[in-house]
Amino acid sequence: MTARLENLKQALRTFGLDSIALNPGPSLTYLTGLCFHLSERPVVVIFTPDKPPVIVLPELEMLKVAGSPFQAFPYPENPAEWDGVFRKAVQSLGLDGKRIGVEPRALRLLEFRQVKNGAREAEFPDASRLVSSLRIKKDAGEIAAMRKAVKVAQSALEAILPLIKIGMTEKELAAELTVQLLRHGSQPEMPFSPILSTGPNSANPHASPSERKLQPGDLLVIDWGATVDGYISDLTRTFAVGEVDAEYRKIHQIVQEANAAGRAAARPGVQCAEVDKAAREVIEKAGYGQYFTHRTGHGIGMESHEDPYMRGDNEQLLEPGMAFTVEPGIYLPGRNGVRIEDNVVITEDGAECLSSLERNLIVV
Amino acid sequence: MTARLENLKQALRTFGLDSIALNPGPSLTYLTGLCFHLSERPVVVIFTPDKPPVIVLPELEMLKVAGSPFQAFPYPENPAEWDGVFRKAVQSLGLDGKRIGVEPRALRLLEFRQVKNGAREAEFPDASRLVSSLRIKKDAGEIAAMRKAVKVAQSALEAILPLIKIGMTEKELAAELTVQLLRHGSQPEMPFSPILSTGPNSANPHASPSERKLQPGDLLVIDWGATVDGYISDLTRTFAVGEVDAEYRKIHQIVQEANAAGRAAARPGVQCAEVDKAAREVIEKAGYGQYFTHRTGHGIGMESHEDPYMRGDNEQLLEPGMAFTVEPGIYLPGRNGVRIEDNVVITEDGAECLSSLERNLIVV
């Protein structure tokens, strides 16, 4: 924690910020180890380069910061008293007129307005890049946790494969997969609820499991992940329910090649865009470019979507320690879809694929 | 959905708002049935009294609004293009200089700044009360879902009681409870991860399950809930691990009486503060007032914390259909804690307790 806070202080200077205000979430946990639920009771931590971090929190959470270096400003249950406590806390850092960085993707108006009340003339620039610069390159401990999260996810999937039967609903199968993820060691806070989609639903990349029953001839897309030691995995495999249409076998083969091409393009010094392009070209050349409707991948770590993003417009260079998904897909609207997703970490001289589950089309 | 949108339009007039802007979450789902994950891709729906709702969303989510009455503004994967799409969407409603209500507890700066870019001179008043006025009184369908969620939670707990053994860790027991919640029919999106806390950890009302092993003489607090049809339950029971200190039996008895007093005070026309007071008085009279460090309860429904809150300062009157927890506790710092929590719905002439699990101290 101390090293990470030192890096933060350095980054504040580099990015020209006087301070950064964080609410509960992965960035706060990364920097401090603190975990709070996002609730109706606002919690804010404000970091500056030269003073102890200030935390505003409910009195009944004070045990969490006992013995920590924080300057704590606890508030009682009555919301009428919160404004005053927040104002005092923010003012104690003398931030009015200063530059207080924020994470727009995480900070709610609930917390933002409280900070602003204590520093009315402050600016609140987007500090997402600063936070990303700290979190984007995973250290050995973080990679070890992701490796475990991949292993748990793979074992859980292997445990449900023999249970898949015609007539089961997507929801039933999703519940069973969730059970197996827990049994195999995932924390209950999973990166996302497993996506199990069949037939026409599989043509929607973001489908939720429904009451639709598995039918012969369906493709079955399973997109799932586990959380271990606070780090996640995020995998996808596509199965054939009995015999499927020849075109579905064909698009599966194309996506499998696109996945391999995306992984092969990943190495230090390469733009994220190149990974996207490598996978996309395979699909475009096969004539299905218009059916690959999303980016090729996203960063993973404490969150299931974080920097770096594998998008055609992203010129960010890959560096050792960066971890992300490679997940091309082809979605034929109203018919069926295919996605194959692996988890990759950039190494000193290439990339390591953390996931190893069979990618060939398996008939279930 | 149509009736709920009509109620919203009426409420906008009552609360003097020209519009309300919502991001993904329970309020949006309540009004429209739409479910989106909160992610790095902002989704906003803007409602006005006289035009179709406007939704800004990623192109790859368009299937979700196919055939709906929304005016959809989809944006592509490249974030550089999002600002323009948002600005066009907000400007299409002519909201500059108008009053656009927001939910500070839900709306992130990510979405807020996009809306503001399209209506720079607009005001953004807190519309939490408006949203609450729509959601706070549950209809028969919503109460039926909560009844099921209580039933699932109770069955899951009964399934793990025989498995509890000295030497198990809090985490192991929590994982088993999560598995049983799924097996008994909870949706994977649970209201919160079960809290299992023992010994000194049980004296922290918001503890997370740890590697601590169950020891003879511990109190064991289990706080858990299920989700069914999008509605939640939230229960707590406290157990004795073998023989426990006489004082722990005593505080359990006091909390049990406080829980009963809180439930007995709940009926239409009574202030929320009265429910808090009824429970708190029992604990104060027994000399443990300083160890009951939180409010007596919170509303439940689609969220595990929502209006109405059972706090000593809350003069809000209870009305039929309001649903909430009654959960007094006594926490002896560094030693042990007790909490007993039930779920109550206000009826026409009193209150119905949805939960029925044994409240006497059970030795496990």
XYZ file of C-alpha atoms in Angstrom:
728
model
C 0.000 0.000 0.000
C 2.756 2.497 0.886
C 4.462 2.050 -2.492
C 1.188 2.519 -4.328
C 0.432 5.709 -2.388
C 3.914 6.987 -3.192
C 3.273 6.307 -6.875
C -0.024 8.174 -6.592
C 1.673 11.232 -5.107
C 4.206 11.217 -7.941
C 1.405 10.836 -10.499
C -0.502 13.802 -9.030
C 2.544 15.951 -9.726
C 3.047 14.484 -13.216
C -0.592 15.078 -14.165
C -0.652 18.565 -12.640
C -3.298 17.823 -10.012
C -3.472 19.100 -6.431
C -5.538 16.184 -5.280
C -7.744 13.267 -6.274
C -11.123 12.338 -4.766
C -12.178 8.696 -4.939
C -15.345 6.878 -3.904
C -15.577 3.157 -3.035
C -14.482 0.922 -5.878
C -11.468 -0.779 -7.421
C -9.209 2.293 -7.513
C -9.709 2.985 -3.819
C -9.134 -0.679 -2.995
C -6.035 -0.762 -5.195
C -4.516 2.222 -3.409
C -5.577 1.542 0.173
C -6.940 -1.982 0.525
C -10.205 -0.467 1.758
C -13.500 -2.035 0.612
C -16.829 -0.278 1.097
C -20.143 -0.998 -0.552
C -21.495 1.754 -2.741
C -24.605 2.743 -0.843
C -26.813 5.658 0.081
C -24.161 6.586 2.640
C -21.435 8.447 0.726
C -17.794 7.559 1.365
C -15.011 9.695 -0.110
C -11.238 9.572 0.239
C -9.205 12.614 -0.820
C -5.497 12.235 -1.522
C -3.001 15.094 -1.728
C 0.772 14.936 -2.261
C 1.770 16.076 1.208
C -0.917 15.386 3.819
C -2.441 12.189 5.195
C -5.412 11.091 3.049
C -8.766 12.366 4.336
C -11.673 9.926 4.534
C -15.311 10.814 5.154
C -17.369 7.805 6.185
C -20.279 6.644 8.358
C -19.461 6.318 12.052
C -20.444 2.654 11.900
C -17.653 1.972 9.375
C -14.922 3.446 11.589
C -13.570 -0.011 12.459
C -12.360 -0.310 8.864
C -9.905 2.568 9.254
C -8.778 1.832 12.802
C -4.987 2.089 12.976
C -4.707 3.466 9.436
C -2.885 6.680 8.496
C -6.139 8.342 7.387
C -7.513 11.544 8.779
C -11.072 10.284 9.393
C -14.213 12.446 9.394
C -17.046 10.163 10.536
C -20.688 11.214 10.216
C -23.718 9.967 12.179
C -26.842 8.245 10.814
C -28.846 11.461 10.345
C -28.278 12.707 6.749
C -28.962 16.283 7.883
C -25.506 16.252 9.468
C -23.560 14.870 6.497
C -23.086 18.148 4.596
C -21.334 19.756 7.539
C -18.951 16.859 8.058
C -18.056 16.709 4.373
C -17.503 20.475 4.207
C -15.196 20.377 7.201
C -13.257 17.432 5.759
C -12.736 18.974 2.327
C -11.917 22.382 3.789
C -9.295 20.822 6.064
C -7.232 20.212 2.917
C -7.584 23.797 1.637
C -8.623 22.696 -1.854
C -10.798 25.610 -2.920
C -9.631 26.918 -6.260
C -7.409 23.877 -6.729
C -7.497 20.990 -9.206
C -9.203 17.927 -7.719
C -9.062 14.935 -10.048
C -12.096 12.637 -10.324
C -12.989 9.314 -11.934
C -16.178 10.078 -13.920
C -16.837 6.394 -14.472
C -16.965 5.750 -10.708
C -17.851 8.968 -8.882
C -21.553 9.593 -8.366
C -23.200 12.993 -8.024
C -23.856 11.940 -4.406
C -20.160 12.105 -3.591
C -19.181 14.751 -6.148
C -21.629 17.331 -4.850
C -20.363 16.815 -1.305
C -16.761 17.399 -2.359
C -17.758 20.417 -4.415
C -19.571 21.951 -1.438
C -16.253 22.091 0.377
C -14.330 23.555 -2.581
C -16.736 25.627 -4.655
C -14.118 27.226 -6.897
C -12.167 24.028 -7.507
C -11.826 22.394 -10.916
C -12.607 18.690 -11.233
C -10.616 17.369 -14.198
C -10.985 13.803 -15.408
C -8.219 11.798 -13.695
C -9.053 8.488 -15.361
C -5.711 8.413 -17.162
C -3.805 9.060 -13.965
C -5.554 6.168 -12.238
C -5.082 3.981 -15.285
C -1.356 4.770 -15.360
C -1.107 3.301 -11.856
C -3.279 0.240 -12.396
C -2.658 -0.766 -16.007
C 0.609 -2.694 -15.603
C -0.034 -5.658 -13.346
C 2.659 -6.882 -10.976
C 3.504 -10.530 -10.325
C 0.981 -10.793 -7.479
C -1.817 -9.401 -9.592
C -1.000 -11.717 -12.493
C -0.912 -14.687 -10.118
C -4.415 -13.790 -8.919
C -5.709 -13.546 -12.496
C -4.080 -16.864 -13.320
C -6.008 -18.408 -10.417
C -9.214 -16.708 -11.543
C -8.785 -18.233 -15.010
C -8.159 -21.660 -13.499
C -11.279 -21.458 -11.328
C -13.381 -20.374 -14.302
C -12.069 -23.179 -16.495
C -12.669 -25.872 -13.847
C -16.187 -24.588 -13.234
C -17.014 -24.771 -16.926
C -15.613 -28.276 -17.212
C -17.871 -29.258 -14.307
C -21.057 -28.156 -16.058
C -20.335 -29.486 -19.542
C -21.530 -33.030 -18.687
C -24.762 -31.578 -17.240
C -25.888 -29.762 -20.386
C -29.083 -31.279 -21.793
C -31.610 -30.405 -24.476
C -34.578 -28.708 -22.802
C -32.644 -26.980 -20.014
C -33.194 -23.250 -19.905
C -30.416 -20.716 -20.282
C -31.171 -19.548 -16.745
C -30.900 -23.042 -15.245
C -27.540 -23.579 -16.867
C -26.350 -20.124 -15.780
C -27.328 -20.853 -12.160
C -25.435 -24.152 -12.263
C -22.353 -22.443 -13.657
C -22.521 -19.844 -10.886
C -22.719 -22.618 -8.289
C -19.687 -24.333 -9.799
C -17.734 -21.071 -9.884
C -18.275 -20.753 -6.132
C -17.505 -24.434 -5.515
C -14.244 -24.084 -7.425
C -13.153 -21.071 -5.414
C -14.519 -17.858 -6.885
C -15.308 -15.065 -4.467
C -19.046 -14.357 -4.360
C -18.409 -10.931 -5.945
C -18.072 -12.234 -9.478
C -16.951 -9.983 -12.316
C -20.407 -10.381 -13.911
C -23.238 -12.904 -13.915
C -22.498 -15.609 -16.478
C -23.991 -14.991 -19.912
C -25.533 -18.119 -21.421
C -27.278 -17.485 -24.692
C -28.644 -19.876 -27.275
C -30.018 -19.658 -30.797
C -31.181 -16.136 -31.685
C -30.172 -14.893 -28.215
C -26.568 -15.817 -28.965
C -26.657 -13.245 -31.763
C -26.897 -10.546 -29.062
C -23.396 -10.027 -27.615
C -24.834 -8.710 -24.326
C -27.762 -11.090 -23.839
C -28.966 -12.057 -20.361
C -29.850 -15.696 -19.633
C -33.527 -16.238 -20.409
C -36.154 -18.965 -20.054
C -35.330 -20.150 -23.572
C -34.661 -23.892 -23.682
C -31.634 -25.417 -25.395
C -32.655 -26.837 -28.761
C -30.882 -29.075 -31.229
C -29.177 -26.973 -33.867
C -28.485 -24.064 -31.474
C -25.189 -22.440 -30.899
C -24.593 -21.941 -27.166
C -22.416 -18.992 -26.143
C -21.066 -19.087 -22.584
C -19.311 -15.935 -21.336
C -18.232 -16.248 -17.740
C -15.541 -15.401 -15.219
C -14.381 -15.812 -11.651
C -12.902 -13.521 -9.008
C -9.907 -14.636 -6.950
C -8.049 -12.367 -4.506
C -9.943 -9.432 -5.997
C -8.863 -10.102 -9.593
C -11.036 -11.443 -12.361
C -11.079 -13.698 -15.391
C -13.399 -13.297 -18.375
C -13.712 -16.130 -20.894
C -16.087 -17.147 -23.676
C -16.554 -20.391 -25.535
C -19.225 -21.314 -28.087
C -20.704 -24.821 -28.297
C -22.923 -26.658 -30.766
C -26.096 -28.196 -29.369
C -26.187 -31.366 -31.478
C -25.737 -30.971 -35.200
C -25.675 -27.384 -36.375
C -25.992 -25.604 -39.705
C -22.849 -25.697 -41.856
C -22.670 -21.892 -41.823
C -22.457 -21.934 -38.021
C -19.505 -24.330 -38.170
C -17.943 -22.012 -40.696
C -18.330 -18.844 -38.627
C -17.023 -20.697 -35.585
C -13.903 -21.596 -37.541
C -13.472 -17.995 -38.681
C -13.845 -16.630 -35.150
C -11.383 -19.214 -33.873
C -8.853 -18.006 -36.436
C -9.570 -14.374 -35.572
C -9.026 -15.135 -31.885
C -5.683 -16.777 -32.687
C -4.663 -13.841 -34.886
C -5.537 -11.334 -32.146
C -3.517 -13.244 -29.574
C -0.593 -13.618 -31.976
C -0.493 -9.848 -32.544
C -0.152 -9.072 -28.826
C 3.373 -8.084 -27.747
C 5.199 -5.114 -26.207
C 5.436 -2.008 -28.361
C 2.420 -2.853 -30.510
C -0.605 -0.545 -30.590
C -3.850 -1.859 -29.097
C -5.347 -1.062 -32.492
C -3.094 -3.708 -34.047
C -4.618 -6.449 -31.922
C -8.070 -5.348 -32.988
C -7.004 -5.123 -36.620
C -5.395 -8.582 -36.625
C -8.578 -10.242 -35.382
C -10.913 -8.081 -37.467
C -9.082 -8.677 -40.717
C -9.672 -12.416 -40.487
C -13.398 -11.843 -40.132
C -13.541 -9.138 -42.794
C -11.644 -11.231 -45.302
C -14.124 -14.049 -44.735
C -16.933 -11.609 -45.603
C -18.450 -11.294 -42.120
C -16.974 -7.917 -41.108
C -20.364 -6.264 -40.651
C -21.349 -8.971 -38.130
C -18.407 -8.328 -35.801
C -20.051 -5.388 -34.044
C -17.771 -4.725 -31.085
C -14.141 -4.061 -30.226
C -11.793 -7.055 -30.009
C -11.112 -6.792 -26.275
C -10.807 -4.842 -23.054
C -8.369 -4.683 -20.187
C -8.963 -6.872 -17.139
C -7.726 -6.777 -13.572
C -9.791 -5.721 -10.582
C -12.545 -4.836 -13.038
C -13.947 -6.795 -15.922
C -13.671 -3.759 -18.199
C -10.690 -1.464 -17.737
C -7.769 -0.055 -19.740
C -6.357 -0.981 -22.234
C -9.114 -1.378 -24.815
C -8.427 -3.288 -28.044
C -10.135 -0.867 -30.414
C -9.239 0.166 -33.957
C -8.774 3.781 -32.855
C -6.594 3.080 -29.799
C -2.957 3.982 -30.426
C -1.879 3.090 -26.870
C 1.240 0.891 -26.930
C 1.180 -2.466 -25.166
C 3.667 -2.889 -22.315
C 4.670 -5.845 -20.146
C 2.072 -6.442 -17.410
C -0.913 -5.232 -19.382
C -3.742 -7.778 -19.272
C -6.756 -7.935 -21.553
C -9.257 -10.079 -23.388
C -9.168 -11.127 -27.024
C -12.778 -11.855 -27.957
C -13.791 -11.563 -31.567
C -17.303 -12.635 -32.530
C -19.707 -12.998 -35.418
C -23.395 -12.323 -34.747
C -26.003 -13.205 -37.372
C -29.085 -11.223 -36.264
C -32.106 -13.376 -35.478
C -30.084 -16.538 -36.073
C -26.992 -17.485 -34.042
C -23.743 -15.999 -32.824
C -20.194 -17.070 -31.993
C -17.632 -15.533 -29.637
C -14.320 -16.982 -28.424
C -12.577 -15.083 -25.647
C -9.225 -15.579 -23.979
C -7.216 -13.678 -21.370
C -3.762 -12.469 -22.296
C -0.922 -10.786 -20.378
C 1.881 -8.952 -22.162
C 5.329 -10.290 -21.197
C 8.829 -8.895 -21.785
C 9.039 -10.407 -25.236
C 5.537 -11.420 -26.235
C 2.321 -12.411 -24.551
C 1.122 -15.215 -22.332
C -2.369 -16.610 -22.772
C -3.694 -17.413 -19.298
C -6.579 -19.482 -20.627
C -6.186 -22.873 -22.241
C -9.665 -24.383 -22.650
C -10.356 -26.174 -25.934
C -11.319 -23.683 -28.652
C -12.503 -26.128 -31.322
C -16.283 -26.389 -31.690
C -17.464 -28.939 -29.149
C -20.834 -30.608 -29.621
C -22.775 -30.863 -26.361
C -44.782 -0.097 -17.970
C -47.262 2.326 -19.555
C -48.958 3.055 -16.218
C -45.613 3.650 -14.547
C -44.562 6.060 -17.296
C -47.871 7.894 -16.927
C -47.242 8.201 -13.184
C -43.773 9.543 -13.944
C -45.156 12.216 -16.255
C -47.625 13.267 -13.574
C -44.853 13.332 -10.963
C -42.641 15.529 -13.179
C -45.431 18.117 -13.149
C -46.023 17.745 -9.393
C -42.331 18.180 -8.615
C -41.913 21.082 -11.055
C -39.411 19.345 -13.323
C -39.166 19.538 -17.111
C -37.439 16.210 -17.378
C -35.550 13.481 -15.555
C -32.322 11.802 -16.682
C -31.664 8.255 -15.489
C -28.732 5.891 -15.923
C -28.921 2.077 -15.709
C -30.206 0.852 -12.374
C -33.362 -0.010 -10.465
C -35.272 3.192 -11.274
C -34.756 2.760 -14.996
C -35.738 -0.902 -14.781
C -38.799 -0.027 -12.682
C -40.014 2.485 -15.259
C -39.076 0.718 -18.491
C -38.112 -2.883 -17.818
C -34.710 -2.142 -19.377
C -31.599 -3.661 -17.776
C -28.104 -2.496 -18.689
C -24.863 -3.062 -16.849
C -23.182 0.023 -15.506
C -20.013 0.087 -17.550
C -17.516 2.367 -19.208
C -20.082 2.836 -21.974
C -22.566 5.442 -20.688
C -26.299 4.803 -21.128
C -28.807 7.564 -20.348
C -32.586 7.744 -20.709
C -34.251 11.159 -20.577
C -37.962 11.384 -19.857
C -40.131 14.456 -20.506
C -43.893 14.851 -20.020
C -44.825 15.074 -23.680
C -42.259 13.405 -25.934
C -41.106 9.803 -26.336
C -38.240 9.033 -23.939
C -34.804 9.525 -25.463
C -32.172 6.822 -24.925
C -28.469 7.121 -25.706
C -26.749 3.739 -25.837
C -24.023 1.710 -27.535
C -24.928 0.436 -31.005
C -24.334 -3.114 -29.807
C -27.150 -2.746 -27.249
C -29.749 -1.668 -29.815
C -31.483 -5.063 -29.724
C -32.668 -4.202 -26.207
C -34.789 -1.306 -27.423
C -36.050 -2.880 -30.656
C -39.786 -2.259 -30.939
C -39.874 0.069 -27.922
C -41.314 3.581 -27.952
C -37.886 5.127 -27.301
C -36.184 7.627 -29.524
C -32.803 5.877 -29.686
C -29.452 7.600 -30.249
C -26.895 4.804 -30.664
C -23.161 5.492 -30.600
C -20.305 3.442 -32.094
C -17.368 1.849 -30.224
C -15.010 4.830 -30.648
C -15.391 7.090 -27.559
C -14.336 10.104 -29.623
C -17.792 10.003 -31.196
C -19.841 9.733 -27.998
C -19.942 13.427 -27.103
C -21.559 14.334 -30.396
C -24.242 11.664 -30.131
C -25.092 12.674 -26.561
C -25.238 16.364 -27.455
C -27.581 15.669 -30.352
C -29.805 13.481 -28.175
C -30.117 15.976 -25.332
C -30.562 18.906 -27.696
C -33.384 17.056 -29.482
C -35.459 17.577 -26.331
C -34.685 21.311 -26.097
C -33.738 21.137 -22.433
C -31.224 23.960 -22.194
C -32.193 26.281 -19.360
C -34.735 23.753 -18.105
C -34.910 21.677 -14.903
C -33.572 18.158 -15.454
C -34.002 15.965 -12.370
C -31.229 13.535 -11.432
C -30.683 10.715 -8.920
C -27.380 11.657 -7.202
C -27.125 8.218 -5.628
C -27.137 6.545 -9.050
C -25.939 9.005 -11.679
C -22.189 9.076 -12.300
C -20.195 12.018 -13.560
C -19.706 9.930 -16.722
C -23.391 10.268 -17.600
C -24.025 13.617 -15.897
C -21.334 15.456 -17.845
C -22.714 14.095 -21.128
C -26.212 15.332 -20.323
C -24.861 18.686 -19.188
C -22.930 19.116 -22.441
C -26.248 19.098 -24.282
C -27.952 21.537 -21.892
C -25.311 23.838 -20.431
C -27.699 26.268 -18.782
C -29.981 23.606 -17.320
C -30.437 23.039 -13.600
C -30.057 19.517 -12.243
C -32.125 19.292 -9.063
C -32.125 16.186 -6.892
C -35.128 14.093 -8.011
C -34.625 11.320 -5.480
C -37.926 12.122 -3.788
C -39.807 12.035 -7.068
C -38.400 8.603 -7.885
C -39.052 7.440 -4.351
C -42.674 8.606 -4.547
C -43.156 6.253 -7.497
C -41.305 3.247 -6.098
C -41.980 3.376 -2.361
C -45.437 1.782 -2.261
C -45.160 -1.731 -3.597
C -48.021 -3.263 -5.572
C -49.258 -6.835 -5.196
C -46.845 -8.160 -7.812
C -43.866 -6.553 -6.135
C -44.882 -7.856 -2.699
C -45.346 -11.346 -4.160
C -41.784 -11.204 -5.507
C -40.419 -10.117 -2.113
C -42.375 -12.887 -0.423
C -40.680 -15.375 -2.753
C -37.280 -13.781 -2.094
C -37.825 -14.224 1.670
C -38.852 -17.843 1.151
C -35.770 -18.599 -0.939
C -33.515 -16.969 1.656
C -35.096 -18.896 4.517
C -34.847 -22.264 2.741
C -31.215 -21.596 1.853
C -30.355 -20.833 5.461
C -32.131 -23.959 6.684
C -30.048 -25.949 4.205
C -26.732 -24.763 5.628
C -27.537 -24.985 9.347
C -26.767 -28.739 9.517
C -23.418 -28.111 7.783
C -22.059 -25.627 10.324
C -19.018 -27.044 12.134
C -16.392 -25.741 14.525
C -13.270 -24.917 12.507
C -15.028 -23.839 9.301
C -14.066 -20.361 8.182
C -16.540 -17.530 7.770
C -15.692 -17.492 4.063
C -16.393 -21.211 3.610
C -19.770 -20.892 5.254
C -20.580 -17.773 3.226
C -19.737 -19.580 -0.028
C -21.982 -22.491 0.963
C -24.839 -20.120 1.759
C -24.419 -18.432 -1.622
C -24.567 -21.822 -3.341
C -27.765 -22.707 -1.465
C -29.337 -19.352 -2.324
C -28.800 -20.147 -6.008
C -29.981 -23.746 -5.605
C -33.161 -22.525 -3.913
C -33.945 -20.096 -6.705
C -32.220 -16.769 -6.146
C -31.144 -14.863 -9.232
C -27.362 -14.633 -9.478
C -27.593 -10.847 -8.928
C -28.005 -11.079 -5.161
C -28.821 -8.013 -3.090
C -25.425 -8.327 -1.392
C -22.889 -11.046 -0.638
C -23.884 -12.845 2.565
C -22.285 -11.465 5.711
C -21.074 -14.205 8.053
C -19.227 -12.871 11.056
C -18.097 -14.586 14.225
C -16.663 -13.544 17.575
C -15.094 -10.072 17.465
C -16.003 -9.739 13.775
C -19.682 -9.999 14.689
C -19.261 -6.771 16.661
C -18.756 -4.986 13.304
C -22.187 -4.499 11.696
C -20.670 -4.318 8.195
C -18.031 -7.055 8.472
C -17.003 -9.082 5.412
C -16.548 -12.848 5.741
C -12.942 -13.578 6.715
C -10.637 -16.563 7.158
C -11.543 -16.635 10.867
C -12.620 -20.095 11.992
C -15.779 -20.739 14.024
C -14.859 -21.256 17.675
C -16.861 -22.512 20.636
C -18.281 -19.581 22.543
C -18.667 -17.393 19.425
C -21.771 -15.633 18.363
C -22.353 -16.136 14.635
C -24.206 -13.364 12.790
C -25.601 -14.290 9.370
C -27.008 -11.434 7.265
C -28.166 -12.619 3.864
C -30.795 -12.210 1.180
C -32.053 -13.467 -2.141
C -33.305 -11.864 -5.342
C -36.430 -13.171 -7.064
C -38.061 -11.485 -10.072
C -35.840 -8.476 -9.440
C -36.931 -7.992 -5.802
C -34.886 -8.731 -2.745
C -35.033 -10.051 0.800
C -32.641 -9.084 3.594
C -32.612 -11.124 6.802
C -30.325 -11.575 9.793
C -30.200 -14.203 12.498
C -27.608 -14.679 15.240
C -26.526 -18.116 16.446
C -24.499 -19.443 19.370
C -21.532 -21.655 18.515
C -21.774 -24.101 21.418
C -22.117 -22.640 24.883
C -21.766 -18.864 24.990
C -21.193 -16.286 27.706
C -24.291 -15.415 29.743
C -24.069 -11.788 28.645
C -24.316 -12.848 25.016
C -27.509 -14.791 25.775
C -28.790 -11.682 27.530
C -28.068 -9.285 24.670
C -29.605 -11.754 22.238
C -32.778 -11.736 24.309
C -32.788 -7.914 24.389
C -32.317 -7.640 20.631
C -35.070 -10.177 20.078
C -37.417 -8.033 22.160
C -36.300 -4.896 20.339
C -36.972 -6.583 16.990
C -40.476 -7.561 18.164
C -41.143 -4.032 19.446
C -40.032 -2.508 16.143
C -42.267 -4.821 14.154
C -45.192 -4.172 16.502
C -44.869 -0.405 16.012
C -45.181 -0.669 12.231
C -48.584 0.359 10.855
C -50.098 2.972 8.519
C -49.950 6.565 9.738
C -47.006 6.026 12.062
C -43.741 7.911 11.541
C -40.695 5.876 10.529
C -39.062 7.427 13.586
C -41.567 5.588 15.795
C -40.403 2.195 14.532
C -36.835 3.172 15.307
C -37.802 4.510 18.698
C -39.793 1.394 19.654
C -36.840 -0.894 18.980
C -34.239 1.490 20.409
C -36.085 2.026 23.682
C -35.924 -1.673 24.500
C -32.149 -1.650 24.064
C -31.669 1.663 25.870
C -33.756 0.563 28.845
C -31.610 -2.545 29.128
C -28.536 -0.299 29.325
C -27.044 -1.123 25.921
C -28.139 1.973 23.995
C -24.592 3.050 23.136
C -23.962 -0.337 21.500
C -26.840 -0.030 19.026
C -24.911 2.074 16.554
C -27.146 2.155 13.467
C -30.693 2.951 12.396
C -33.357 0.291 12.976
C -34.057 -0.412 9.325
C -34.201 0.583 5.677
C -36.650 0.196 2.839
C -36.355 -2.800 0.525
C -37.646 -3.582 -2.934
C -35.527 -3.632 -6.074
C -32.640 -2.395 -3.920
C -31.422 -3.617 -0.579
C -31.311 -0.047 0.737
C -34.044 2.341 -0.388
C -36.752 4.550 1.114
C -38.215 4.532 3.740
C -35.471 4.568 6.371
C -36.320 3.722 9.995
C -34.307 6.497 11.619
C -35.051 8.577 14.710
C -35.109 11.765 12.633
C -37.385 10.488 9.852
C -40.897 11.916 10.162
C -42.118 10.196 6.982
C -45.471 8.455 7.585
C -45.817 4.759 6.835
C -48.395 3.833 4.187
C -49.736 0.513 2.913
C -47.292 -1.117 0.492
C -44.146 0.267 2.091
C -41.615 -2.502 2.739
C -38.595 -2.338 5.019
C -36.311 -4.152 7.422
C -36.473 -4.131 11.216
C -32.951 -4.962 12.355
C -31.847 -3.789 15.773
C -28.472 -4.945 17.056
C -26.081 -4.754 19.981
C -22.347 -4.702 19.208
C -19.819 -5.118 22.023
C -16.560 -3.885 20.446
C -13.801 -6.493 20.366
C -16.156 -9.121 21.769
C -19.365 -10.230 20.041
C -22.452 -8.789 18.398
C -26.099 -9.644 17.829
C -28.516 -8.550 15.095
C -31.981 -9.899 14.270
C -33.548 -8.676 11.050
C -36.961 -9.234 9.529
C -38.780 -7.923 6.460
C -42.063 -6.124 6.958
C -44.729 -4.742 4.597
C -47.292 -2.190 5.761
C -50.873 -3.358 5.152
C -54.185 -1.476 5.247
C -54.527 -1.916 9.002
C -51.127 -2.978 10.300
C -48.071 -4.762 9.010
C -47.221 -8.189 7.677
C -43.916 -9.777 8.552
C -42.737 -11.670 5.456
C -40.078 -13.599 7.352
C -40.816 -16.339 9.837
C -37.524 -18.052 10.720
C -37.010 -18.918 14.386
C -35.735 -15.894 16.317
C -34.782 -17.613 19.579
C -31.054 -18.188 20.064
C -30.206 -21.472 18.346
C -27.036 -23.308 19.331
C -25.197 -24.659 16.293
